[in-house]
Tab-separated table of C-alpha atoms and ligand atoms in Angstrom:
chain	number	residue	atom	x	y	z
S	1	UNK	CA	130.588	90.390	127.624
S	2	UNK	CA	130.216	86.883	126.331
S	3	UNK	CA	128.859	86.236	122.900
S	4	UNK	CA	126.145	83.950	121.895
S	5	UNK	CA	126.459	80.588	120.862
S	6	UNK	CA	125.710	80.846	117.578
S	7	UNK	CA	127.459	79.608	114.437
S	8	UNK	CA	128.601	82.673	113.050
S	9	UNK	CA	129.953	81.431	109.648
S	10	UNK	CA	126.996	79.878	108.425
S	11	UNK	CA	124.123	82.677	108.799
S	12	UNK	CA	122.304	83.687	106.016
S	13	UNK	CA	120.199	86.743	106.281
S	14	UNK	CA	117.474	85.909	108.348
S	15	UNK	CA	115.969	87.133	111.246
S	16	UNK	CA	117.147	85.941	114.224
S	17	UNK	CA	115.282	87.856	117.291
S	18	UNK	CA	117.776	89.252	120.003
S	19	UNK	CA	117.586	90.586	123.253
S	20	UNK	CA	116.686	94.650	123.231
S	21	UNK	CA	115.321	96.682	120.752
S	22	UNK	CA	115.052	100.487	120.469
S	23	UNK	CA	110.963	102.337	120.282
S	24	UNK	CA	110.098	105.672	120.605
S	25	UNK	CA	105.843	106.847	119.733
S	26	UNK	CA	105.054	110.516	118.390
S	27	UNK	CA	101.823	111.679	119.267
S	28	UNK	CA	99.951	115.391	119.706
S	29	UNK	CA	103.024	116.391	117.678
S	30	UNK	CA	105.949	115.490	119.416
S	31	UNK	CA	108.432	112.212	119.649
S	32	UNK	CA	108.307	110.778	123.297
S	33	UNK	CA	112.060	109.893	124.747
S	34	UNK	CA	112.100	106.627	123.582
S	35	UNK	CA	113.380	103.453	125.518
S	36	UNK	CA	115.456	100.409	125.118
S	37	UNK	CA	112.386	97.564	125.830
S	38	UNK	CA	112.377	93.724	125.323
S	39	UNK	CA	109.366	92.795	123.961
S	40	UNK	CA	109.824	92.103	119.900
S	41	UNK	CA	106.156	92.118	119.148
S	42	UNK	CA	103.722	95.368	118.597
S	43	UNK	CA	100.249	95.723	119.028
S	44	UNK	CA	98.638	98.226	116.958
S	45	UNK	CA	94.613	98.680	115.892
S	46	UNK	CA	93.386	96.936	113.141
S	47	UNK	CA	92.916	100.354	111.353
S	48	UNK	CA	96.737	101.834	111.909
S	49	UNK	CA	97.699	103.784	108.622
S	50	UNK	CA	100.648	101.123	108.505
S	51	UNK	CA	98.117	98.235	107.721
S	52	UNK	CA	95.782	100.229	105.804
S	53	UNK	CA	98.167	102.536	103.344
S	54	UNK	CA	101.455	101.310	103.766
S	55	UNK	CA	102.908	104.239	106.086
S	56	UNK	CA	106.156	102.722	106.985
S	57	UNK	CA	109.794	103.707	105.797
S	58	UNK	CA	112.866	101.932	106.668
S	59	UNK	CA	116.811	101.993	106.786
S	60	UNK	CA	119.321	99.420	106.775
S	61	UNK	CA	123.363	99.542	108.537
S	62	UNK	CA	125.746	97.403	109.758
S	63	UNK	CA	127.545	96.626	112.873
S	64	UNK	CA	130.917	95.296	112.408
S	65	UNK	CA	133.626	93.967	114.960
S	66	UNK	CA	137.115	95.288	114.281
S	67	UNK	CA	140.140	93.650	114.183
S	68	UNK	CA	141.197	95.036	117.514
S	69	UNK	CA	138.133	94.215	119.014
S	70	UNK	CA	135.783	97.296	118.785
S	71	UNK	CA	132.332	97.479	118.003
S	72	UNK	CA	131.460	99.757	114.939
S	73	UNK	CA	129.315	101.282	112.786
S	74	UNK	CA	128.925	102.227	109.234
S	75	UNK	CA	128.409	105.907	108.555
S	76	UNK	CA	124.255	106.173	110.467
S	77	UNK	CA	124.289	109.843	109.843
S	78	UNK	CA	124.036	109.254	106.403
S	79	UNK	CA	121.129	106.277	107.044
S	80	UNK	CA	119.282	108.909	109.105
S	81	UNK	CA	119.378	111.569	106.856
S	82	UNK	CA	117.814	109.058	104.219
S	83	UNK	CA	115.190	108.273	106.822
S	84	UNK	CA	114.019	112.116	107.106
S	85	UNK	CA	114.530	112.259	102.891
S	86	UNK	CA	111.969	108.925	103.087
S	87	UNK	CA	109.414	110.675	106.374
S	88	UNK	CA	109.075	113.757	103.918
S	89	UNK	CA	108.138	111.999	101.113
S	90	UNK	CA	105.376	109.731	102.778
S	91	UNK	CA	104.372	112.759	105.534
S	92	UNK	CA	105.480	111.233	108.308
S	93	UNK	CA	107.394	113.334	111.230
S	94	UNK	CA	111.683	112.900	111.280
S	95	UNK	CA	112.872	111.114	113.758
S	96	UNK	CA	115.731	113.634	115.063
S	97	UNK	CA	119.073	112.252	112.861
S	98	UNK	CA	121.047	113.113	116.215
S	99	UNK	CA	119.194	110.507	117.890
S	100	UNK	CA	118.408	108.030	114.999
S	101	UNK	CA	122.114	107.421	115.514
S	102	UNK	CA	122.118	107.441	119.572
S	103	UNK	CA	119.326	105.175	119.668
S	104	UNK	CA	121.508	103.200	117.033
S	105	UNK	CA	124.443	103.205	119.243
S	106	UNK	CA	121.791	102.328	122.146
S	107	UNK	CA	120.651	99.043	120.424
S	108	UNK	CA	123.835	97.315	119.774
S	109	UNK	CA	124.983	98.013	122.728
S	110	UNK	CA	122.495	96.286	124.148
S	111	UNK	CA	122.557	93.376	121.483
S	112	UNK	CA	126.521	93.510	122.151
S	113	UNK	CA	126.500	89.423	122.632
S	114	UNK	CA	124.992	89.526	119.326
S	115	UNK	CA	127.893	91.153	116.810
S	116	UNK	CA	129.273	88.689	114.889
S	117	UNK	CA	133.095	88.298	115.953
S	118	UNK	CA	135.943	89.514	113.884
S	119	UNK	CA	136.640	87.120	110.491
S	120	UNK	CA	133.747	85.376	110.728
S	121	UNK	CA	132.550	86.678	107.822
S	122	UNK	CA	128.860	87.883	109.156
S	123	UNK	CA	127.771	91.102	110.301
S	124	UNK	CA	125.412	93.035	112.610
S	125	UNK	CA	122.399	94.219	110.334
S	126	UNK	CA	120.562	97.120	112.050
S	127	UNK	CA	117.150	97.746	110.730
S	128	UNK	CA	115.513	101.133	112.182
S	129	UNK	CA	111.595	101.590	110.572
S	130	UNK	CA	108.671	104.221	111.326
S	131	UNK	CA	105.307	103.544	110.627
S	132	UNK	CA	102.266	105.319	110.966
S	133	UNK	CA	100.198	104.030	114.341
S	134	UNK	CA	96.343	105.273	114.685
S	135	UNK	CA	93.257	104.573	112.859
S	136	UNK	CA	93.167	106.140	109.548
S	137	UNK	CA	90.519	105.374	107.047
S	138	UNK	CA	90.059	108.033	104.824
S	139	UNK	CA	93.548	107.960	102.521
S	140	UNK	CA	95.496	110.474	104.687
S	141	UNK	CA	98.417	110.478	106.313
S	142	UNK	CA	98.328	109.057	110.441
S	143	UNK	CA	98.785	111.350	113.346
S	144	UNK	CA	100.574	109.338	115.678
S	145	UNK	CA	103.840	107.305	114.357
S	146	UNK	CA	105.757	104.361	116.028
S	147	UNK	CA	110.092	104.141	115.200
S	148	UNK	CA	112.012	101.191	116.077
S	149	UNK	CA	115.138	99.516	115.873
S	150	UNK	CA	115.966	95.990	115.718
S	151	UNK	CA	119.063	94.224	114.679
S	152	UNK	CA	119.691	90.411	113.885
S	153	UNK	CA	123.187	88.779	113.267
S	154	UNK	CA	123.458	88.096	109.414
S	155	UNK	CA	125.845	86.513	106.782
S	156	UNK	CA	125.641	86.747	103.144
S	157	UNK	CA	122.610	88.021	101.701
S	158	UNK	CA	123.296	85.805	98.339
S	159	UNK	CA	123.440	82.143	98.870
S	160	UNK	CA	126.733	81.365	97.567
S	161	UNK	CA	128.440	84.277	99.407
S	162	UNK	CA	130.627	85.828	96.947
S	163	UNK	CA	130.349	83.621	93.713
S	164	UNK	CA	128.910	85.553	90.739
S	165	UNK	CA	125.320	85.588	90.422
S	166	UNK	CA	123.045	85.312	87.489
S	167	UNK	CA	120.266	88.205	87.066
S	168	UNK	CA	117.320	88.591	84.467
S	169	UNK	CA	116.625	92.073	82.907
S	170	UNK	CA	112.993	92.271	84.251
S	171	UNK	CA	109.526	93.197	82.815
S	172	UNK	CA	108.487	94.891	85.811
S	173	UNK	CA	108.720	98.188	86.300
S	174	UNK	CA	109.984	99.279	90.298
S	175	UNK	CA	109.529	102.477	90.412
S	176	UNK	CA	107.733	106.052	88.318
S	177	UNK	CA	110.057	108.330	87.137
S	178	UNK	CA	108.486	110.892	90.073
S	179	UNK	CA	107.101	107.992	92.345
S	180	UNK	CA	108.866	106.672	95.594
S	181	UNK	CA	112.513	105.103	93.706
S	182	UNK	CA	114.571	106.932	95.388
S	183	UNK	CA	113.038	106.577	99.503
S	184	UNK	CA	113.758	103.612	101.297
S	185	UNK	CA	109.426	103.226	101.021
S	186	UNK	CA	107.980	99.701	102.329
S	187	UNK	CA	105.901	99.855	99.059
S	188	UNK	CA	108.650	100.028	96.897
S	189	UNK	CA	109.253	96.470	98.394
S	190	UNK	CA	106.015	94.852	98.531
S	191	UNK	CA	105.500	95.891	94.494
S	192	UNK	CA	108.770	94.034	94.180
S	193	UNK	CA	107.949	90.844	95.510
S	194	UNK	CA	106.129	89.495	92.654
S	195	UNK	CA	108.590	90.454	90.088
S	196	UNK	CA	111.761	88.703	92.406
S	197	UNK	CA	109.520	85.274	93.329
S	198	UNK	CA	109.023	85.313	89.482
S	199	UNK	CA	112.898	85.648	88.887
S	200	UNK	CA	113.480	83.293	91.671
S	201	UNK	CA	111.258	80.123	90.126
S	202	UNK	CA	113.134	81.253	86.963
S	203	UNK	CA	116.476	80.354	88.212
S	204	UNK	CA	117.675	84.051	88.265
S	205	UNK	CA	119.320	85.472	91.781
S	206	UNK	CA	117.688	89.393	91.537
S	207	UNK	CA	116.209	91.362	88.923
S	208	UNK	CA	117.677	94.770	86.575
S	209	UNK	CA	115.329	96.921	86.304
S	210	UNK	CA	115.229	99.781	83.303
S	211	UNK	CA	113.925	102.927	83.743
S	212	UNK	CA	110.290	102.652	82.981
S	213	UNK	CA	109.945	105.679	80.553
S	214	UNK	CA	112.240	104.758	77.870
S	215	UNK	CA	113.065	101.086	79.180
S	216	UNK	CA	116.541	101.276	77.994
S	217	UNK	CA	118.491	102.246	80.991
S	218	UNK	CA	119.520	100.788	83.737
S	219	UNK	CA	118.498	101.446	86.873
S	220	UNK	CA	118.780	99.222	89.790
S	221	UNK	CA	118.121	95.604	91.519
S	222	UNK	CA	115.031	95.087	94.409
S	223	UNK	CA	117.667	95.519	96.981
S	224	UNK	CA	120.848	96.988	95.642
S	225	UNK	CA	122.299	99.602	92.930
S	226	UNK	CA	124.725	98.695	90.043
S	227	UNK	CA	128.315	99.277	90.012
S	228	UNK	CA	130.196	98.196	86.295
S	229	UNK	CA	134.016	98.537	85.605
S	230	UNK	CA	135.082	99.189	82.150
S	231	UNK	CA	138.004	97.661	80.254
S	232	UNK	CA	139.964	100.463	80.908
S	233	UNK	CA	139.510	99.935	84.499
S	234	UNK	CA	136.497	103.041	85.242
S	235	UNK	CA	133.331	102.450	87.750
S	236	UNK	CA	130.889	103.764	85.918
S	237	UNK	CA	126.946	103.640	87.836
S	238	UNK	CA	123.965	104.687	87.224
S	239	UNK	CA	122.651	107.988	87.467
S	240	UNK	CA	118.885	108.006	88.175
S	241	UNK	CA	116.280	110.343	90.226
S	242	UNK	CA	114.069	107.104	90.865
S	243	UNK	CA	116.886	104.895	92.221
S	244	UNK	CA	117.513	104.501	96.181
S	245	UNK	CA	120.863	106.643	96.956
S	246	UNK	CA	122.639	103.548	97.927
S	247	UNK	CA	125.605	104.780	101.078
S	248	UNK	CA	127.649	101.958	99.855
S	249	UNK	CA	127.306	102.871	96.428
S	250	UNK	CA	128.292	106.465	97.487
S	251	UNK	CA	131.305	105.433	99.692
S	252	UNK	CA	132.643	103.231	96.697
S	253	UNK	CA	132.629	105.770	94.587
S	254	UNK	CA	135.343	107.968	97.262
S	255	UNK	CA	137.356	104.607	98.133
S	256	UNK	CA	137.457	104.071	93.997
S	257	UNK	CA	138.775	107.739	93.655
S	258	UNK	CA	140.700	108.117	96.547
S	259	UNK	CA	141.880	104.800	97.821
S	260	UNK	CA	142.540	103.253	94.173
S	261	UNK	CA	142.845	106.175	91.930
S	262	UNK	CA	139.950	104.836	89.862
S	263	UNK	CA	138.101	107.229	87.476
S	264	UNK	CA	134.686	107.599	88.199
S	265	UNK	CA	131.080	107.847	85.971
S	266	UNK	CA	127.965	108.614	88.027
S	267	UNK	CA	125.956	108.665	84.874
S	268	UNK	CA	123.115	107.281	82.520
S	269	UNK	CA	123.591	103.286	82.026
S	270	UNK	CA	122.141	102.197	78.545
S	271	UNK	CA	121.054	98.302	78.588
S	272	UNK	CA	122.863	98.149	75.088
S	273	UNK	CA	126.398	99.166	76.667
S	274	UNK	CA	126.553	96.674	79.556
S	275	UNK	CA	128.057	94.105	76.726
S	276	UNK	CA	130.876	96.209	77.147
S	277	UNK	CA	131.692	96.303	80.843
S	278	UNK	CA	134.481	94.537	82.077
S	279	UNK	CA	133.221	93.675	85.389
S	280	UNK	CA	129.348	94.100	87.161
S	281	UNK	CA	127.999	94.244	90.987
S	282	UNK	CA	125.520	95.000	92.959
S	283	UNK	CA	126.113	97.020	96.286
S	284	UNK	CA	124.380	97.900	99.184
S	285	UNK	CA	124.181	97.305	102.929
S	286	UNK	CA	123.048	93.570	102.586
S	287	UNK	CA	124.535	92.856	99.637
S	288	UNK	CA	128.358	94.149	100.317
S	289	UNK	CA	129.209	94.373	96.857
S	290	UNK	CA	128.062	91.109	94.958
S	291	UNK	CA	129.219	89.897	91.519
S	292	UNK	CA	126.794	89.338	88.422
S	293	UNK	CA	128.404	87.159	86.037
S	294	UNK	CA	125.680	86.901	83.337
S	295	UNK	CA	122.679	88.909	82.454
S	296	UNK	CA	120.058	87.577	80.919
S	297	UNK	CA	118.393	90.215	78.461
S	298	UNK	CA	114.782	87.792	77.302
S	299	UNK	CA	116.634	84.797	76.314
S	300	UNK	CA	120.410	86.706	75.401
S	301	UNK	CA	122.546	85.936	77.421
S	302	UNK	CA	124.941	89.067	78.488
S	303	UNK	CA	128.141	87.620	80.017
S	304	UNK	CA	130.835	89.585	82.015
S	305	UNK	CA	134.297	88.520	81.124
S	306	UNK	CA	135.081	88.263	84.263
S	307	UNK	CA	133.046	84.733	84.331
S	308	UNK	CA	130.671	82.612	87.123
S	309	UNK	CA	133.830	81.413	89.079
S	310	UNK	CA	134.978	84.561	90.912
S	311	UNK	CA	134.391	88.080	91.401
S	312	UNK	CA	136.119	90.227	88.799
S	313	UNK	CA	139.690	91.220	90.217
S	314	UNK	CA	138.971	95.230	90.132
S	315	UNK	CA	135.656	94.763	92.074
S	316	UNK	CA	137.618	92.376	94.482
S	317	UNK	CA	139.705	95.099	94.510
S	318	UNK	CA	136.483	97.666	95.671
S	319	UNK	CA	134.794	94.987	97.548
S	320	UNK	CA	138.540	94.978	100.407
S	321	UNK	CA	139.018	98.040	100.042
S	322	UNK	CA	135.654	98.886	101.238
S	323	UNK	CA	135.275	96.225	104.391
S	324	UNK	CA	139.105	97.080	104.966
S	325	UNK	CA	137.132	99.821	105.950
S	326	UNK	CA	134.065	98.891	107.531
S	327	UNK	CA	136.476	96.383	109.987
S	328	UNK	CA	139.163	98.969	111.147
S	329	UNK	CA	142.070	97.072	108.904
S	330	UNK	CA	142.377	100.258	106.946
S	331	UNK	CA	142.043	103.938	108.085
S	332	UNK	CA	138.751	105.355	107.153
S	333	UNK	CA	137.628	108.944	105.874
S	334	UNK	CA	136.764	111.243	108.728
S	335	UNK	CA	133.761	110.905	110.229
S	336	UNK	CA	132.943	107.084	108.161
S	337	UNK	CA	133.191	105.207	111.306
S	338	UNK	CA	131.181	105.438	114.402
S	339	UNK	CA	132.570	103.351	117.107
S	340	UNK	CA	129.977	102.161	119.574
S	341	UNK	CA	131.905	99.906	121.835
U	401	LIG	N1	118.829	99.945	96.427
U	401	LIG	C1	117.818	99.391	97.103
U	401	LIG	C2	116.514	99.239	96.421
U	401	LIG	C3	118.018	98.970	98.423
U	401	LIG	O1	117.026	98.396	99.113
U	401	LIG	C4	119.294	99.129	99.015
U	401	LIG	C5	119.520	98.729	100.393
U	401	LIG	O2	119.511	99.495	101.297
U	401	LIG	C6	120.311	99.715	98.260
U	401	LIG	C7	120.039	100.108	96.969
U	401	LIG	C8	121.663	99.936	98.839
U	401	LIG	O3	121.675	101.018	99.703
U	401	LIG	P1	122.733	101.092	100.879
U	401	LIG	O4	124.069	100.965	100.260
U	401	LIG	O5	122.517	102.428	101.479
U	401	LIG	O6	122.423	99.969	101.780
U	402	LIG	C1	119.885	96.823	102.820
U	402	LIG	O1	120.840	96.536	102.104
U	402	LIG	O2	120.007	97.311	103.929
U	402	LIG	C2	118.527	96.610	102.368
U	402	LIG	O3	117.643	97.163	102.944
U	402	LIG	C3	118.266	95.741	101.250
U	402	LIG	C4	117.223	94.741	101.559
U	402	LIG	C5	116.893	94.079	100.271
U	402	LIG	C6	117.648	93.756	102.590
């Protein structure tokens, strides 16, 4: 298979459309088999619950080419068991986690030309999504649903790759204390936009949300959850019911424990403590594991010893360990890697 001109090292993450994508439509009940088709666009009425309430979950995974030449993929099982946790929430029908990861597999096989190579430092991203199809006026949810899967080649999510970013504490709330925080929920995203074009024109690179009860812990970015090391070398992150269940987030934790014989805190973050961390990121599927090097609290600045030049050596640390992983250079848990080609 021959790969597709494209220059590999310097993708952002941006959508760049590719050959084959994955639908499947449930109707009078029942998903349909589902195909591998070409066209990128749909065509829905102008009264589909997606447009009209906001009936559409999401996932996000990676495709990664191995050292040896493989195709992979990074844990989907736990992606489509998400995607049912996010269906049941918004009463919409589960796509079948057996074949949310075939149909996975299916797509980037088909995209193949598409995986970034080996050391080029971008990725794969495979976005599967579900959103309710047929009229619905009357604030209910649809009958008939749509799921797809795309996936575009991407690089860094942060400009600047892996140099530390700057965040703002922000005074936007993302998400109830029993509302949608912890589903991967289009709406959680669209609520979010004003609050990161605001941080944006500020100068900041994401947002830290608090919990919006007590607004004095921390609870996550728009588009990944926290991970802090201590002086005395501990991951400590958050512990929250309204924060997404971030797989990277969860697989750090293991390779911390069991690669690196880290101690580990899955607990409540106060604002007022993160003075005291050694080290901060921010983790998930797009973001890898990024470094913050300052927090800005309303005009205090909260800066991480380990400084704006380079991620903090212990996350560094985390952050190989983990795409050690992801590209076959180190042996993964059982059952972590799904190899697709
Ligand atoms: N938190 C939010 C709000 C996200 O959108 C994401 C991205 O998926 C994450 C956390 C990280 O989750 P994961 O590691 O499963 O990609
Ligand atoms: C992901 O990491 O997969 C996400 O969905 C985050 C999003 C902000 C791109």
């Amino acid at each position: 298979m021959e790969k597709k001109q494209l220059d590999w090292s310097n993708l952002g993450f941006g959508y760049i459309q590719t050959d084959a994508r994955f639908v499947s439509n449930y109707k009078d009940g029942a998903w349909d088999a589902g195909a591998v088709v070409t066209d990128a666009n749909i065509v829905l009425n102008e009264c589909a619950g997606v447009f009209q309430y906001a009936q559409t979950i999401f996932e996000g995974l990676k495709a990664y080419t191995t050292e040896d030449g493989h195709i992979v993929c990074f844990r989907p099982d736990l992606n489509a068991a998400r995607m049912a946790d996010s269906a049941r929430r918004l009463e919409m029908p589960i796509f079948p986690e057996d074949r949310f990861v075939d149909a996975v597999v299916q797509v980037v096989k088909e995209n193949a030309a598409y995986v970034p190579p080996f050391g080029s430092g971008a990725t794969l991203y495979i976005r599967p999504y579900m959103m309710g199809t047929n009229p619905v006026i009357g604030v209910k949810p649809a009958d008939e649903y749509m799921f797809r899967i795309f996936v575009t080649p991407v690089g860094p999510y942060f400009k600047g790759g892996a140099k530390p970013l700057t965040i703002k504490v922000s005074d936007f709330d993302r998400a109830a204390p029993n509302g949608t925080g912890h589903i991967k929920a289009g709406l959680n995203y669209a609520m979010s936009l004003h609050a990161i074009v605001t941080a944006h024109e500020e100068g900041y690179a994401e947002n830290m949300y608090l919990d919006p009860q007590t607004r004095t812990k921390v609870e996550e970015t728009g588009g990944a959850n926290f991970i802090f090391i201590t002086k005395d070398n501990k991951l400590v992150t958050p512990k929250s019911s309204s924060i997404l269940p971030s797989i990277t987030r969860r697989s750090l934790i293991y390779v911390a424990q069991h690669y690196l014989g880290m101690e580990v805190e899955e607990r409540e973050v106060l604002l007022d403590e993160v003075k005291n961390f050694a080290e901060c990121g921010l983790c998930g599927t797009a973001a890898v594991i990024s470094p913050v090097g300052k927090i800005v609290d309303h005009g205090k600045e909260i800066c991480l010893p380990s400084g704006m030049d380079e991620m903090g050596p212990v996350t560094k640390k985390l952050y190989d360990t983990l795409t050690g992983i992801q590209m076959g250079k180190l042996e993964a848990p059982e059952g972590w890697i799904k190899t697709i080609l």
